[in-house]
Amino acid sequence: MKTLFSRLAKHAVVAVLGASVLVGGAFAAEEDGGTPHYPLQKPREQSWSFGGPFGHFDKGQLQRGLKVYTEVCAACHSMNLLSYRNLEDLGYTTDQIKNYAAEYEVTDGPNEDGEMFERPARPTDRFKGPYANDKEAAAANNGALPPDFSLLAKARAPERGFPTFIFDVFTAYAENGPDYIYSLLTGYQEAPEGKEVGEGLSYNPYFIAGTALAMAPPLSDDLVDYDDGTPQTVDQYAKDVSAFMMWAAEPGLPQRKQQGFIVLLFLAVFAGLLYFTKKKVWSDVAH
Amino acid sequence: MSGHSTYNPTSGFGKFMDKRLPLARLVHDSFVSYPVPRNLNAFYTFGAILMIMLVSQIITGVVIAMHYTADAGIAFESVQLLRRDVSYGGLLQNWHAVGASMFFVAVYVHIFRGLYYGSYKEPREVLWILGVIIYLLMMATAFMGYVLPWGQMSYWGAQVITSFFSAIPLVGETIREYLLGGYSVGNATLNRFFSLHYLLPFMIAGIVILHVWTLHVTGQTNPTGVEVKSKQDVLPFTPYATIKDAFFVVLFMMVMCYFVFFLPDYLGHADNYIPADPLKTPAHIVPEWYFLPFYAILRAIDFNIVVPFTEIVLIDSKLGGVLAMFGAIVVLFFVPWLDTSDVRSTNYRPMYKIFFWLFVINSIFLGYLGSRPAEGIWIPLMKASTFWYFFHFLVIMPALGFFEKPLARPASITDAVLAKASNSGASQIEGTAAEPNTKG
């Protein structure tokens, strides 16, 4: 009886596995013609100073990223969740931040006469966006709303796929967002033959939600002046602004990793002590 | 509790209180002198881990609620302000979000351990059922908690999950409207979810007390599945179980902290960093990873069930999917009676062992399928995997009890322990084992 059923059980296992492979084969062909999955190409992985367990921001890079943001991206993209005072993280002095903020006019009020008035921005003000509201932003860009920059580096994460997503746990890979932004900014190309690109759109196989996006290639060589001798290339701009956006999305990233290192160290020592205590307690009992 | 209390107050205050409110006696009997089988393995520490997780979620949650604003207009930003401008706010939020995931990791290990060692069998049916109720409450709490940050996945997840209720014939739409506080997910929904998200953990805590109470009435199972027969089979909870639980709690904390500090977003969805937008549906709406197996079951039913040879639809595909999904949880309530074998531990059930591990693999696979879009190859795989899920509970479990010939089981826990000790050549002498009711 026992052998009969264990044999049956084994057959059942084989049958189920076999059936799923067959079914898989039959339908794999169908998938080729199915809905395409975006992005067409996976982001190209870069090495970032903030990657890995000891990651930190490269202040020089963030300052260059701010420059690219200010001179290029900020023409269309807001960064609502950040205040000018946050720029301290980039190594700027209070006066430098005051001067930077003062270049923008913000609406304040009402004053004692009950009127709203314009004044230069202060470090405590949020970054002033290019548009008064989302409707105006969309209207100025053919209906495509330029997304806010504050969290973009965390809000864009193309699927990693199996089995990569498992390896990511062990390599602590969390730079999907900046990799994506970098790849997108440097990934504009001519549409392949036979591929129709809608009017006002630019072909980019790295785009997460289609084959083409409403943003025309924003960067070109020598567009922004770097005064620290860093090469003024699209590639470098894209890297710097991606790093800057990662900082914007999580200014506390390096502190988080430092804390984590200390916490894990503490827990490891604690676990060790508990292990030997447990061994001692259980030493007089067979278990 | 087995055996009478051994609590013996020494101080005057202790004696005074013991005659009026014997709280110290209750704690002593439950967590000091309470006898546990001496052969429990690491999987039995997950109860303690879950206790810690519940407390940690409640504490972090209460503090987060001090900074959170349940208003559709500013909820998203209030979470970001907590992360950016509150001291240790980012840590707090990561801890609570990752903690929810880790809570489920622990509860799944706990449930599978229960299934493997037959922890649901007579006389522990009520213990098991209380556990399933806790699991259900956890799912409700986690779902509503995920809605609170008011990101894209929060919003659209709420949209999808509340639409389950509209599948119920006749009253479905009304139930859904009561749940949402309107015709669609909005500010009213957010407010009631916040209120319930704060309430449910305390209900969980209440049922956990019942769960532990029933456990302490029946006593724990153990890897042999043989009930405790003599004092030699057991050890006092303190120090033996306490120190072991503490060690494994800290190991679990290390895994959790790795995610909290190095991969806080790994277990979440990137779309939840986009504020909720009722006009923009995400390309793929997926729930949190711990719901994915059920999401696969939901979508596996893509066909109507009709009266044979007619066109009359008995159950349309939407209701069918919802029924299958809830059925996947409801079936757990009946496991104590679906399993017809009187052998508790799977260690002594050679055939069930194969099917148990098949079930584990199938459940993980269902989870993977849940993350795939419902198209192409994935649909038949979802169907096959869903079929196997129910086949395991409804056919294999009842049938095996009649056919399977179990292996010889040890006469007692002590026998099993000593056999193991002599096999491994250990020189430990039996007999020094504690007298459970006098130590500690």
GROMACS .gro file of N, CA and C in nm, chain B residues 290-399:
model
  330
  577TYR      N    1   0.296   4.027   0.033
  577TYR     CA    2   0.236   3.922   0.115
  577TYR      C    3   0.094   3.889   0.074
  578PHE      N    4   0.035   3.968  -0.016
  578PHE     CA    5  -0.098   3.934  -0.067
  578PHE      C    6  -0.092   3.868  -0.205
  579LEU      N    7   0.028   3.861  -0.263
  579LEU     CA    8   0.038   3.818  -0.403
  579LEU      C    9  -0.021   3.680  -0.431
  580PRO      N   10  -0.001   3.579  -0.342
  580PRO     CA   11  -0.062   3.448  -0.372
  580PRO      C   12  -0.213   3.459  -0.388
  581PHE      N   13  -0.275   3.541  -0.304
  581PHE     CA   14  -0.421   3.554  -0.311
  581PHE      C   15  -0.462   3.634  -0.435
  582TYR      N   16  -0.377   3.727  -0.473
  582TYR     CA   17  -0.404   3.806  -0.594
  582TYR      C   18  -0.399   3.716  -0.717
  583ALA      N   19  -0.307   3.618  -0.716
  583ALA     CA   20  -0.299   3.523  -0.827
  583ALA      C   21  -0.426   3.437  -0.832
  584ILE      N   22  -0.473   3.394  -0.714
  584ILE     CA   23  -0.594   3.311  -0.709
  584ILE      C   24  -0.713   3.392  -0.760
  585LEU      N   25  -0.721   3.517  -0.720
  585LEU     CA   26  -0.829   3.605  -0.764
  585LEU      C   27  -0.836   3.610  -0.916
  586ARG      N   28  -0.719   3.626  -0.978
  586ARG     CA   29  -0.718   3.647  -1.122
  586ARG      C   30  -0.718   3.517  -1.201
  587ALA      N   31  -0.699   3.404  -1.129
  587ALA     CA   32  -0.701   3.275  -1.198
  587ALA      C   33  -0.842   3.243  -1.248
  588ILE      N   34  -0.943   3.294  -1.176
  588ILE     CA   35  -1.082   3.266  -1.216
  588ILE      C   36  -1.125   3.373  -1.316
  589ASP      N   37  -1.106   3.344  -1.445
  589ASP     CA   38  -1.142   3.442  -1.546
  589ASP      C   39  -1.257   3.391  -1.632
  590PHE      N   40  -1.333   3.296  -1.576
  590PHE     CA   41  -1.441   3.236  -1.655
  590PHE      C   42  -1.568   3.236  -1.570
  591ASN      N   43  -1.683   3.243  -1.637
  591ASN     CA   44  -1.811   3.234  -1.567
  591ASN      C   45  -1.845   3.088  -1.541
  592ILE      N   46  -1.913   3.065  -1.431
  592ILE     CA   47  -1.962   2.930  -1.405
  592ILE      C   48  -2.110   2.929  -1.442
  593VAL      N   49  -2.145   2.845  -1.539
  593VAL     CA   50  -2.282   2.846  -1.591
  593VAL      C   51  -2.354   2.716  -1.555
  594VAL      N   52  -2.485   2.722  -1.558
  594VAL     CA   53  -2.563   2.599  -1.543
  594VAL      C   54  -2.534   2.514  -1.666
  595PRO      N   55  -2.497   2.387  -1.649
  595PRO     CA   56  -2.457   2.305  -1.764
  595PRO      C   57  -2.563   2.306  -1.874
  596PHE      N   58  -2.517   2.311  -1.997
  596PHE     CA   59  -2.599   2.307  -2.119
  596PHE      C   60  -2.689   2.430  -2.136
  597THR      N   61  -2.669   2.534  -2.057
  597THR     CA   62  -2.747   2.657  -2.076
  597THR      C   63  -2.653   2.776  -2.079
  598GLU      N   64  -2.711   2.892  -2.096
  598GLU     CA   65  -2.631   3.014  -2.095
  598GLU      C   66  -2.644   3.087  -1.963
  599ILE      N   67  -2.715   3.026  -1.868
  599ILE     CA   68  -2.744   3.097  -1.743
  599ILE      C   69  -2.617   3.102  -1.657
  600VAL      N   70  -2.577   3.221  -1.624
  600VAL     CA   71  -2.455   3.238  -1.545
  600VAL      C   72  -2.488   3.225  -1.397
  601LEU      N   73  -2.428   3.124  -1.334
  601LEU     CA   74  -2.448   3.106  -1.191
  601LEU      C   75  -2.359   3.202  -1.113
  602ILE      N   76  -2.231   3.194  -1.146
  602ILE     CA   77  -2.133   3.278  -1.078
  602ILE      C   78  -2.048   3.342  -1.186
  603ASP      N   79  -2.051   3.475  -1.194
  603ASP     CA   80  -1.966   3.536  -1.297
  603ASP      C   81  -1.821   3.535  -1.252
  604SER      N   82  -1.731   3.567  -1.347
  604SER     CA   83  -1.589   3.549  -1.318
  604SER      C   84  -1.543   3.637  -1.203
  605LYS      N   85  -1.603   3.755  -1.189
  605LYS     CA   86  -1.559   3.845  -1.083
  605LYS      C   87  -1.592   3.787  -0.946
  606LEU      N   88  -1.719   3.745  -0.930
  606LEU     CA   89  -1.759   3.685  -0.803
  606LEU      C   90  -1.681   3.555  -0.780
  607GLY      N   91  -1.662   3.480  -0.888
  607GLY     CA   92  -1.587   3.354  -0.877
  607GLY      C   93  -1.447   3.377  -0.824
  608GLY      N   94  -1.379   3.480  -0.878
  608GLY     CA   95  -1.244   3.513  -0.832
  608GLY      C   96  -1.243   3.551  -0.687
  609VAL      N   97  -1.339   3.635  -0.648
  609VAL     CA   98  -1.345   3.680  -0.509
  609VAL      C   99  -1.374   3.562  -0.416
  610LEU      N  100  -1.466   3.474  -0.458
  610LEU     CA  101  -1.497   3.357  -0.376
  610LEU      C  102  -1.375   3.268  -0.361
  611ALA      N  103  -1.303   3.247  -0.471
  611ALA     CA  104  -1.184   3.162  -0.465
  611ALA      C  105  -1.082   3.222  -0.371
  612MET      N  106  -1.067   3.355  -0.381
  612MET     CA  107  -0.966   3.420  -0.298
  612MET      C  108  -1.001   3.411  -0.150
  613PHE      N  109  -1.125   3.443  -0.116
  613PHE     CA  110  -1.164   3.430   0.025
  613PHE      C  111  -1.166   3.284   0.066
  614GLY      N  112  -1.205   3.197  -0.029
  614GLY     CA  113  -1.206   3.053   0.000
  614GLY      C  114  -1.068   3.003   0.039
  615ALA      N  115  -0.964   3.063  -0.023
  615ALA     CA  116  -0.828   3.021   0.006
  615ALA      C  117  -0.793   3.046   0.152
  616ILE      N  118  -0.858   3.145   0.213
  616ILE     CA  119  -0.833   3.171   0.356
  616ILE      C  120  -0.932   3.092   0.441
  617VAL      N  121  -1.058   3.088   0.395
  617VAL     CA  122  -1.161   3.016   0.472
  617VAL      C  123  -1.121   2.870   0.490
  618VAL      N  124  -1.058   2.812   0.388
  618VAL     CA  125  -1.022   2.671   0.395
  618VAL      C  126  -0.929   2.643   0.514
  619LEU      N  127  -0.852   2.748   0.552
  619LEU     CA  128  -0.760   2.730   0.664
  619LEU      C  129  -0.836   2.700   0.794
  620PHE      N  130  -0.958   2.758   0.807
  620PHE     CA  131  -1.036   2.735   0.928
  620PHE      C  132  -1.071   2.587   0.945
  621PHE      N  133  -1.079   2.516   0.832
  621PHE     CA  134  -1.126   2.377   0.838
  621PHE      C  135  -1.012   2.276   0.839
  622VAL      N  136  -0.889   2.325   0.836
  622VAL     CA  137  -0.775   2.234   0.831
  622VAL      C  138  -0.777   2.129   0.943
  623PRO      N  139  -0.815   2.166   1.067
  623PRO     CA  140  -0.816   2.064   1.172
  623PRO      C  141  -0.903   1.944   1.138
  624TRP      N  142  -1.006   1.964   1.057
  624TRP     CA  143  -1.096   1.852   1.024
  624TRP      C  144  -1.069   1.796   0.885
  625LEU      N  145  -0.996   1.872   0.803
  625LEU     CA  146  -0.961   1.822   0.670
  625LEU      C  147  -0.850   1.719   0.680
  626ASP      N  148  -0.763   1.735   0.777
  626ASP     CA  149  -0.653   1.641   0.795
  626ASP      C  150  -0.704   1.522   0.876
  627THR      N  151  -0.708   1.406   0.810
  627THR     CA  152  -0.768   1.290   0.875
  627THR      C  153  -0.664   1.202   0.945
  628SER      N  154  -0.538   1.236   0.931
  628SER     CA  155  -0.434   1.154   0.992
  628SER      C  156  -0.424   1.187   1.141
  629ASP      N  157  -0.403   1.084   1.223
  629ASP     CA  158  -0.387   1.114   1.365
  629ASP      C  159  -0.240   1.128   1.404
  630VAL      N  160  -0.153   1.128   1.306
  630VAL     CA  161  -0.011   1.153   1.333
  630VAL      C  162   0.011   1.304   1.322
  631ARG      N  163   0.065   1.364   1.427
  631ARG     CA  164   0.081   1.510   1.424
  631ARG      C  165   0.196   1.554   1.337
  632SER      N  166   0.313   1.504   1.370
  632SER     CA  167   0.433   1.559   1.307
  632SER      C  168   0.455   1.501   1.168
  633THR      N  169   0.481   1.588   1.072
  633THR     CA  170   0.508   1.543   0.935
  633THR      C  171   0.638   1.463   0.927
  634ASN      N  172   0.722   1.476   1.029
  634ASN     CA  173   0.846   1.396   1.032
  634ASN      C  174   0.817   1.248   1.018
  635TYR      N  175   0.698   1.206   1.065
  635TYR     CA  176   0.665   1.063   1.065
  635TYR      C  177   0.563   1.030   0.957
  636ARG      N  178   0.545   1.124   0.861
  636ARG     CA  179   0.450   1.100   0.752
  636ARG      C  180   0.523   1.114   0.619
  637PRO      N  181   0.582   1.003   0.572
  637PRO     CA  182   0.670   1.011   0.453
  637PRO      C  183   0.602   1.068   0.329
  638MET      N  184   0.472   1.037   0.309
  638MET     CA  185   0.409   1.087   0.187
  638MET      C  186   0.363   1.232   0.204
  639TYR      N  187   0.306   1.258   0.319
  639TYR     CA  188   0.259   1.395   0.341
  639TYR      C  189   0.376   1.492   0.334
  640LYS      N  190   0.493   1.445   0.376
  640LYS     CA  191   0.612   1.531   0.373
  640LYS      C  192   0.636   1.584   0.232
  641ILE      N  193   0.625   1.495   0.134
  641ILE     CA  194   0.644   1.537  -0.006
  641ILE      C  195   0.541   1.643  -0.043
  642PHE      N  196   0.415   1.613  -0.008
  642PHE     CA  197   0.308   1.705  -0.046
  642PHE      C  198   0.318   1.837   0.030
  643PHE      N  199   0.365   1.830   0.154
  643PHE     CA  200   0.383   1.954   0.230
  643PHE      C  201   0.480   2.047   0.158
  644TRP      N  202   0.594   1.992   0.119
  644TRP     CA  203   0.694   2.078   0.054
  644TRP      C  204   0.648   2.123  -0.084
  645LEU      N  205   0.573   2.036  -0.152
  645LEU     CA  206   0.513   2.077  -0.279
  645LEU      C  207   0.421   2.197  -0.256
  646PHE      N  208   0.345   2.190  -0.147
  646PHE     CA  209   0.252   2.298  -0.114
  646PHE      C  210   0.328   2.427  -0.086
  647VAL      N  211   0.439   2.416  -0.014
  647VAL     CA  212   0.519   2.535   0.015
  647VAL      C  213   0.570   2.596  -0.115
  648ILE      N  214   0.625   2.511  -0.202
  648ILE     CA  215   0.678   2.561  -0.330
  648ILE      C  216   0.566   2.624  -0.412
  649ASN      N  217   0.451   2.556  -0.413
  649ASN     CA  218   0.337   2.607  -0.489
  649ASN      C  219   0.292   2.744  -0.436
  650SER      N  220   0.293   2.759  -0.304
  650SER     CA  221   0.251   2.887  -0.246
  650SER      C  222   0.346   2.999  -0.287
  651ILE      N  223   0.476   2.970  -0.285
  651ILE     CA  224   0.573   3.072  -0.325
  651ILE      C  225   0.555   3.105  -0.474
  652PHE      N  226   0.532   3.000  -0.551
  652PHE     CA  227   0.511   3.019  -0.695
  652PHE      C  228   0.385   3.103  -0.720
  653LEU      N  229   0.280   3.076  -0.643
  653LEU     CA  230   0.158   3.157  -0.653
  653LEU      C  231   0.190   3.303  -0.627
  654GLY      N  232   0.276   3.327  -0.530
  654GLY     CA  233   0.317   3.463  -0.498
  654GLY      C  234   0.385   3.528  -0.618
  655TYR      N  235   0.473   3.453  -0.684
  655TYR     CA  236   0.541   3.507  -0.802
  655TYR      C  237   0.439   3.537  -0.912
  656LEU      N  238   0.345   3.441  -0.931
  656LEU     CA  239   0.242   3.461  -1.034
  656LEU      C  240   0.159   3.584  -1.004
  657GLY      N  241   0.136   3.611  -0.874
  657GLY     CA  242   0.058   3.727  -0.836
  657GLY      C  243   0.120   3.857  -0.883
  658SER      N  244   0.253   3.856  -0.900
  658SER     CA  245   0.320   3.979  -0.942
  658SER      C  246   0.324   3.991  -1.094
  659ARG      N  247   0.280   3.886  -1.166
  659ARG     CA  248   0.282   3.888  -1.313
  659ARG      C  249   0.150   3.945  -1.365
  660PRO      N  250   0.153   4.007  -1.481
  660PRO     CA  251   0.026   4.052  -1.540
  660PRO      C  252  -0.058   3.931  -1.581
  661ALA      N  253  -0.191   3.948  -1.576
  661ALA     CA  254  -0.280   3.838  -1.613
  661ALA      C  255  -0.291   3.831  -1.764
  662GLU      N  256  -0.189   3.772  -1.827
  662GLU     CA  257  -0.192   3.758  -1.972
  662GLU      C  258  -0.101   3.643  -2.011
  663GLY      N  259  -0.119   3.594  -2.133
  663GLY     CA  260  -0.032   3.492  -2.190
  663GLY      C  261  -0.017   3.370  -2.103
  664ILE      N  262   0.107   3.328  -2.091
  664ILE     CA  263   0.140   3.205  -2.021
  664ILE      C  264   0.099   3.208  -1.874
  665TRP      N  265   0.092   3.328  -1.819
  665TRP     CA  266   0.071   3.337  -1.674
  665TRP      C  267  -0.068   3.290  -1.633
  666ILE      N  268  -0.168   3.308  -1.720
  666ILE     CA  269  -0.304   3.271  -1.680
  666ILE      C  270  -0.318   3.120  -1.656
  667PRO      N  271  -0.277   3.034  -1.752
  667PRO     CA  272  -0.288   2.891  -1.722
  667PRO      C  273  -0.203   2.849  -1.602
  668LEU      N  274  -0.089   2.914  -1.584
  668LEU     CA  275  -0.006   2.879  -1.468
  668LEU      C  276  -0.079   2.917  -1.339
  669MET      N  277  -0.144   3.036  -1.340
  669MET     CA  278  -0.221   3.077  -1.223
  669MET      C  279  -0.330   2.974  -1.193
  670LYS      N  280  -0.395   2.925  -1.301
  670LYS     CA  281  -0.503   2.828  -1.281
  670LYS      C  282  -0.449   2.699  -1.222
  671ALA      N  283  -0.337   2.650  -1.280
  671ALA     CA  284  -0.281   2.524  -1.232
  671ALA      C  285  -0.240   2.537  -1.086
  672SER      N  286  -0.177   2.650  -1.055
  672SER     CA  287  -0.125   2.670  -0.920
  672SER      C  288  -0.239   2.686  -0.819
  673THR      N  289  -0.344   2.757  -0.861
  673THR     CA  290  -0.462   2.773  -0.775
  673THR      C  291  -0.528   2.638  -0.751
  674PHE      N  292  -0.539   2.562  -0.860
  674PHE     CA  293  -0.597   2.428  -0.848
  674PHE      C  294  -0.519   2.348  -0.744
  675TRP      N  295  -0.387   2.349  -0.752
  675TRP     CA  296  -0.306   2.270  -0.661
  675TRP      C  297  -0.325   2.316  -0.516
  676TYR      N  298  -0.340   2.448  -0.497
  676TYR     CA  299  -0.360   2.501  -0.362
  676TYR      C  300  -0.482   2.435  -0.298
  677PHE      N  301  -0.595   2.435  -0.371
  677PHE     CA  302  -0.717   2.378  -0.314
  677PHE      C  303  -0.712   2.225  -0.311
  678PHE      N  304  -0.649   2.166  -0.413
  678PHE     CA  305  -0.637   2.021  -0.419
  678PHE      C  306  -0.563   1.969  -0.296
  679HIS      N  307  -0.462   2.044  -0.254
  679HIS     CA  308  -0.385   2.004  -0.137
  679HIS      C  309  -0.474   1.994  -0.014
  680PHE      N  310  -0.553   2.098   0.010
  680PHE     CA  311  -0.635   2.102   0.130
  680PHE      C  312  -0.756   2.009   0.120
  681LEU      N  313  -0.821   2.009   0.001
  681LEU     CA  314  -0.951   1.943  -0.009
  681LEU      C  315  -0.941   1.797  -0.047
  682VAL      N  316  -0.832   1.754  -0.109
  682VAL     CA  317  -0.821   1.615  -0.151
  682VAL      C  318  -0.704   1.544  -0.083
  683ILE      N  319  -0.585   1.602  -0.095
  683ILE     CA  320  -0.467   1.532  -0.042
  683ILE      C  321  -0.476   1.516   0.109
  684MET      N  322  -0.505   1.626   0.178
  684MET     CA  323  -0.508   1.621   0.324
  684MET      C  324  -0.607   1.516   0.376
  685PRO      N  325  -0.733   1.517   0.330
  685PRO     CA  326  -0.826   1.415   0.380
  685PRO      C  327  -0.788   1.274   0.336
  686ALA      N  328  -0.743   1.260   0.212
  686ALA     CA  329  -0.721   1.125   0.158
  686ALA      C  330  -0.600   1.057   0.221
   0.00000   0.00000   0.00000
